[in-house]
Amino acid sequence: MDTRVAELEVSLSNGIAIRTTQLVKRYGEREVLHGLDLTVEAGEFIAVVGRSGCGKSTFLRLLAGLEKHSSGSISLDGYAAPGIHPDVRIMFQDSRLLPWRTVIQNVALGLPGDSRQVALAALCEVGLADRADEWPANLSGGQRQRVALARALVHQPRLLLLDEPLGALDALTRIEMQCLIERLWQQHNFTVLLVTHDVAEAVTLGDRVVLIEDGSITLDLDINLPRRRERGTAEFAALEGQVLHKVLGAQLCPN
Amino acid sequence: MLNRILRVSSTWLLPWLLPLVLVLGWQAAAQLGWLSTRVLPAPLDVLKAGIELGSSGELWHHFVASFKRAFTGLLIGGSLGFILGFFTGLSRFAENLLDSTLQMVRNVPLLALIPLVILWFGIGEEGKVFLVSLAVFFPIYLNTFHGLRSVDKDLIEMGKIYGLGRVALFREVILPGALPSILVGLRLSLGYMWLFLVVAETISSSEGIGYMTMNAREFLQTDVVVLGIAFYALLGKASDVAATQLERHWLKWHKSYRT
């Protein structure tokens, strides 16, 4: 009976739980993160917002194991993070597809053996199976990001780190991509950390919106709106206003 | 329809109009006696000399000799350039060890080495192959080094995140990323290859197109001299076309090389 409960819990949340304590990152003299404490439960969707240069991308790179933190600790599922973690995938603002590989070869990158079927399934999930054999150069920006998403999904990550992946897309494509990310997150139950400068996007997608200002967390807000959130509602606008007000602070209206 | 024919003929045929007019003018000038055959033979005489030497097998013999020299040099110099560029491009240690020395040697005008080369190798085959190797070495070395260095760091980082090992990272990311630059090096070195071959063969040799032309000069056979020059031009053009085809094939993912 106990084992069945344990199994059920595993299948309910496939994600990685994150805990950072007093996380500090210095580049030479300059301290970028000053003691960041954040706890993320398995399967949670966290949206990290902040002005450019506040350290939010650095935070994500530390979680991805791309850079070493200067002091403090990061634990994934209770273990100290060992550099690049095989269950963690990161997506950047640029798709970083290899231009000399076809779409499907890009998705299959790093998979062992004959992985065409697996890669094709992942492309299906992002709705691009029919473009499998084209060069990335023939795709639009939004399609390239979807391929990058498929490439991350194919490894069945348990933690997906998104570093402003929609930042360079037009408004309509962004909304489509937000729906896609939300749907895939609900389907696969991984943990997501989305870094964005778009507060509306953060409120649309996040279980929690975390604000980083000048290297520290200054706001950690639960978003308890039911999902498929409508942007027009009063509650949505109130939450968005609350975060925006905090971000902009005293400079809200310079005039 | 007519428009289409005009457009197609203007892209394919128009480039040939000027050479055709020039050759016809040249032939006319020679036939009318305006141009002494001791200065420049008529194009038809060059063609005749080509057919004559071609049917006796002599032209083929010289062609093969030149071709062998050129490509032996390309193979030796090119692979050395690629291998050294590979090391200096991938390792800071190798760069510090080798690059500044190679850059110094590169600044020596290579043709100034000819007296030394003759002293070292005499006038045999080795000296010629050495000169060609030296000439093709630098373009390939420099472009391989530079190509490997300028591969997009973001893509390398991405490859590491996706668990590529060192070999896979090189095969999937670094080498394809450096390939456009390496092929530019190859193309440049093909140009140098023919240039240095001409110089080397003109100094002294007992076979090859350069020998054929120098020998013909002794007997004032200007038609054979011009034939030799035309042959060099043809070889240069052929290798350039070959390099372009390689680029088309290997870089077909690249927007600028798509047909």
XYZ file of C-alpha atoms in Angstrom, chain A residues 1 10 38 53 61 87 91 93 111 132 145-146 152 170 183 210 213 232 235 237-238 241:
22
model
C 0.000 0.000 0.000
C 6.177 10.180 -8.192
C 14.306 30.305 -2.947
C 20.708 43.346 -15.303
C 22.617 29.864 -15.389
C 17.476 16.013 -16.049
C 16.075 27.192 -23.382
C 16.153 33.687 -26.022
C 20.080 11.132 -28.081
C 11.220 17.785 -39.779
C 11.772 28.364 -30.593
C 9.256 25.556 -30.858
C 14.462 20.100 -24.634
C 5.955 39.073 -31.802
C -0.067 22.701 -21.972
C 9.252 35.965 -7.970
C 15.776 43.309 -7.770
C -8.838 40.822 -19.132
C -8.035 39.860 -10.519
C -5.067 43.125 -13.675
C -4.768 43.624 -9.919
C -0.479 45.929 -11.237
